[in-house]
CSV table of C-alpha atoms in Angstrom, one decimal:
chain,number,residue,atom,x,y,z
A,1,SER,CA,-1.4,13.8,-21.7
A,2,MET,CA,-1.7,10.1,-21.6
A,3,SER,CA,1.5,8.4,-20.2
A,4,ALA,CA,0.3,4.7,-20.6
A,5,ASP,CA,-2.1,2.7,-22.5
A,6,VAL,CA,-2.2,-0.7,-20.6
A,7,SER,CA,-4.5,-3.6,-21.0
A,8,ILE,CA,-5.2,-4.6,-17.3
A,9,GLY,CA,-6.1,-8.0,-15.9
A,10,TYR,CA,-5.1,-10.6,-13.5
A,11,ASN,CA,-4.6,-14.3,-13.8
A,12,GLY,CA,-5.3,-14.3,-17.6
A,13,THR,CA,-8.6,-12.4,-17.4
A,14,GLU,CA,-9.3,-9.0,-18.7
A,15,ALA,CA,-10.4,-6.7,-15.8
A,16,GLY,CA,-13.4,-5.0,-17.4
A,17,PRO,CA,-12.7,-1.8,-15.2
A,18,TYR,CA,-15.9,0.1,-14.2
A,19,GLY,CA,-14.7,2.6,-11.7
A,20,LEU,CA,-11.3,4.1,-11.1
A,21,THR,CA,-9.6,6.0,-8.2
A,22,THR,CA,-6.2,7.0,-7.0
A,23,ASP,CA,-4.5,7.4,-3.6
A,24,SER,CA,-2.0,9.9,-2.4
A,25,ALA,CA,1.1,7.5,-3.4
A,26,GLY,CA,-0.2,7.4,-6.9
A,27,ASN,CA,-1.5,3.9,-7.0
A,28,VAL,CA,-4.5,3.3,-9.2
A,29,TYR,CA,-7.4,1.3,-8.2
A,30,ALA,CA,-10.1,-0.3,-10.3
A,31,ALA,CA,-13.4,-2.0,-9.8
A,32,ALA,CA,-12.7,-5.0,-12.0
A,33,PHE,CA,-16.2,-6.1,-13.1
A,34,ASN,CA,-15.1,-9.1,-15.0
A,35,LEU,CA,-12.7,-10.4,-12.2
A,36,ASN,CA,-15.4,-10.1,-9.6
A,37,GLN,CA,-12.6,-8.1,-7.6
A,38,GLY,CA,-11.0,-4.8,-6.9
A,39,ILE,CA,-7.4,-4.4,-8.1
A,40,GLU,CA,-4.6,-2.1,-7.1
A,41,MET,CA,-2.0,-1.1,-9.6
A,42,ASN,CA,1.2,0.8,-9.1
A,43,SER,CA,1.5,4.1,-10.8
A,44,THR,CA,3.2,2.7,-13.8
A,45,LEU,CA,0.4,-0.1,-14.1
A,46,THR,CA,3.1,-2.8,-14.0
A,47,SER,CA,2.0,-4.4,-10.8
A,48,VAL,CA,-1.4,-5.7,-9.9
A,49,THR,CA,-2.8,-6.7,-6.6
A,50,PRO,CA,-6.4,-8.3,-6.1
A,51,ILE,CA,-8.6,-6.8,-3.5
A,52,GLY,CA,-11.2,-9.2,-2.1
A,53,ASN,CA,-12.1,-12.6,-3.3
A,54,PRO,CA,-14.0,-13.3,-6.4
A,55,ALA,CA,-17.6,-14.5,-5.9
A,56,THR,CA,-20.3,-16.0,-8.0
A,57,VAL,CA,-24.0,-15.0,-7.9
A,58,THR,CA,-24.5,-17.9,-5.5
A,59,SER,CA,-21.4,-17.5,-3.3
A,60,ALA,CA,-21.5,-13.7,-2.5
A,61,SER,CA,-20.7,-13.2,1.0
A,62,PRO,CA,-18.6,-10.9,3.1
A,63,GLY,CA,-15.1,-10.5,1.7
A,64,TYR,CA,-16.2,-11.9,-1.6
A,65,ILE,CA,-17.1,-9.4,-4.5
A,66,TYR,CA,-19.5,-9.8,-7.3
A,67,GLU,CA,-19.6,-7.5,-10.2
A,68,PRO,CA,-18.1,-4.4,-8.8
A,69,ASN,CA,-19.3,-1.1,-10.1
A,70,ASP,CA,-17.1,1.4,-8.4
A,71,ILE,CA,-14.2,1.9,-6.0
A,72,ALA,CA,-13.0,4.6,-3.6
A,73,VAL,CA,-9.9,5.0,-1.2
A,74,ASP,CA,-9.8,7.2,2.0
A,75,GLY,CA,-6.7,8.9,3.3
A,76,SER,CA,-5.9,5.9,5.4
A,77,GLY,CA,-5.8,3.6,2.5
A,78,ASN,CA,-9.2,1.9,3.2
A,79,VAL,CA,-10.8,0.6,0.0
A,80,TYR,CA,-14.6,0.8,-0.6
A,81,ILE,CA,-16.2,-1.3,-3.3
A,82,THR,CA,-19.8,-1.1,-4.6
A,83,GLU,CA,-21.5,-4.2,-5.9
A,84,SER,CA,-24.3,-5.1,-8.4
A,85,ASP,CA,-27.4,-7.2,-8.3
A,86,PRO,CA,-28.0,-9.6,-6.4
A,87,THR,CA,-25.9,-8.5,-3.5
A,88,TYR,CA,-26.3,-4.6,-3.6
A,89,THR,CA,-23.5,-4.2,-1.1
A,90,ILE,CA,-20.7,-1.9,-0.2
A,91,GLN,CA,-17.7,-3.6,1.2
A,92,THR,CA,-14.6,-2.1,3.0
A,93,PHE,CA,-11.1,-3.6,2.9
A,94,GLY,CA,-8.1,-2.4,5.0
A,95,PRO,CA,-4.9,-0.8,3.7
A,96,SER,CA,-2.4,-3.4,4.0
A,97,ALA,CA,-0.8,-5.4,1.1
A,98,SER,CA,-3.3,-8.2,1.7
A,99,PHE,CA,-6.4,-5.7,1.9
A,100,PRO,CA,-8.2,-7.6,4.8
A,101,TYR,CA,-11.9,-7.5,4.7
A,102,ILE,CA,-13.3,-5.0,7.4
A,103,ALA,CA,-17.1,-4.6,6.9
A,104,SER,CA,-20.0,-4.7,4.4
A,105,TRP,CA,-23.5,-3.3,4.3
A,106,THR,CA,-26.5,-3.5,2.1
A,107,ALA,CA,-27.2,-0.4,0.1
A,108,ASN,CA,-30.8,0.1,1.1
A,109,PRO,CA,-31.2,3.7,2.1
A,110,LEU,CA,-35.0,4.3,1.6
A,111,GLY,CA,-36.2,1.0,3.0
A,112,GLY,CA,-37.8,-1.5,0.8
A,113,ALA,CA,-36.0,-2.1,-2.5
A,114,ASN,CA,-32.4,-2.5,-2.7
A,115,TYR,CA,-30.5,-0.5,-5.2
A,116,ASN,CA,-27.5,-1.3,-7.6
A,117,GLU,CA,-25.0,1.0,-6.2
A,118,ALA,CA,-23.1,2.4,-9.3
A,119,SER,CA,-21.1,5.2,-7.7
A,120,ILE,CA,-19.0,5.7,-4.5
A,121,ALA,CA,-16.9,8.4,-2.9
A,122,VAL,CA,-15.5,8.8,0.5
A,123,ASN,CA,-13.9,11.8,2.3
A,124,ASN,CA,-10.2,11.8,3.1
A,125,ALA,CA,-10.8,11.0,6.9
A,126,GLY,CA,-12.9,8.0,5.9
A,127,THR,CA,-15.7,9.2,8.1
A,128,THR,CA,-18.4,9.6,5.4
A,129,VAL,CA,-19.1,7.4,2.5
A,130,TYR,CA,-21.3,8.6,-0.4
A,131,SER,CA,-23.0,6.1,-2.7
A,132,ALA,CA,-25.6,6.4,-5.5
A,133,PRO,CA,-27.7,4.0,-7.5
A,134,ASP,CA,-27.1,3.1,-11.2
A,135,PRO,CA,-29.3,5.7,-13.0
A,136,TYR,CA,-30.1,3.2,-15.8
A,137,ILE,CA,-31.4,0.5,-13.4
A,138,SER,CA,-32.9,2.6,-10.6
A,139,THR,CA,-35.2,4.6,-12.9
A,140,GLY,CA,-36.8,7.6,-11.2
A,141,VAL,CA,-34.7,7.2,-8.1
A,142,THR,CA,-32.6,10.3,-7.5
A,143,PHE,CA,-30.7,10.2,-4.1
A,144,ILE,CA,-27.3,10.1,-2.7
A,145,SER,CA,-26.8,8.0,0.5
A,146,LEU,CA,-24.5,8.9,3.3
A,147,TYR,CA,-22.9,6.2,5.5
A,148,SER,CA,-20.2,6.0,8.2
A,149,SER,CA,-17.2,3.9,7.3
A,150,ALA,CA,-18.7,1.1,9.4
A,151,GLY,CA,-21.9,1.2,7.3
A,152,VAL,CA,-24.2,3.1,9.6
A,153,SER,CA,-26.8,5.1,7.7
A,154,LEU,CA,-26.3,8.8,8.1
A,155,GLY,CA,-29.2,9.6,5.9
A,156,SER,CA,-29.8,10.4,2.2
A,157,TRP,CA,-30.3,13.4,0.0
A,158,SER,CA,-32.9,13.5,-2.8
A,159,GLY,CA,-34.6,16.2,-4.6
A,160,THR,CA,-37.2,17.0,-7.1
A,161,GLY,CA,-37.6,19.7,-9.9
A,162,PHE,CA,-34.8,21.0,-12.0
A,163,ALA,CA,-32.8,22.8,-9.3
A,164,ASN,CA,-32.7,19.9,-6.9
A,165,ALA,CA,-33.1,16.7,-9.0
A,166,VAL,CA,-30.0,14.7,-9.9
A,167,ILE,CA,-29.2,11.6,-11.6
A,168,PRO,CA,-25.7,10.8,-10.3
A,169,LEU,CA,-23.4,8.8,-12.4
A,170,ALA,CA,-20.0,9.7,-10.7
A,171,MET,CA,-19.0,11.3,-7.5
A,172,ALA,CA,-15.7,12.8,-6.0
A,173,VAL,CA,-14.7,14.4,-2.9
A,174,ALA,CA,-12.1,17.3,-2.9
A,175,PRO,CA,-9.1,15.9,-1.1
A,176,ALA,CA,-7.5,17.2,2.1
A,177,GLY,CA,-5.2,20.2,1.4
A,178,SER,CA,-7.5,21.5,-1.2
A,179,PRO,CA,-9.3,24.8,-0.5
A,180,TYR,CA,-12.5,22.9,-1.0
A,181,ALA,CA,-11.5,19.8,1.1
A,182,GLY,CA,-14.6,17.6,1.8
A,183,ASN,CA,-16.8,19.1,-0.9
A,184,LEU,CA,-18.8,16.4,-2.8
A,185,TYR,CA,-19.0,16.8,-6.5
A,186,VAL,CA,-21.6,14.8,-8.5
A,187,ALA,CA,-21.8,14.2,-12.2
A,188,ASP,CA,-25.5,14.6,-13.1
A,189,ILE,CA,-26.4,13.0,-16.3
A,190,GLN,CA,-30.0,14.3,-16.2
A,191,TYR,CA,-29.1,18.0,-16.7
A,192,ASN,CA,-25.6,17.7,-18.0
A,193,ARG,CA,-24.0,19.4,-14.9
A,194,VAL,CA,-21.7,18.9,-12.0
């Protein structure tokens, strides 16, 4: 059942949340597209803390976020945020109350064109980050990229044909303690399946 229906924002601007996730303490995190930031909220949604600095299309740089699409949190509290065109980056912020900038990398798994990363997931240990392009922008591109938490490419998965093709819109990793811990789940809008 729904326990809260709260309009979220920061400094008088509606957040425009695109992606949501939670941590083990019950905090809620949102990729606040309209704010050009990530935000952390307590479990009752009464306290909002910004993550990263808001950027404009011309000022995007490490630690500054432009049009975030999704957000993920690992078991240590590190926050991962995907960004839109023109930066096409994934940024990582530390778990303290100030969310210090740690690292960023360009989502360019296939070499050549950069992709608008729409979905992100991370395993509990923070050792593997999964990202996938926006299926509405990256037409015909069906892959999931794997990175270390430092942004080192660990490869990508893609497939063709009904059995292997996937157009990922959202992803989640089963948490530690689950019998399926570490499994990656992908919402495939192409074939209406997980």
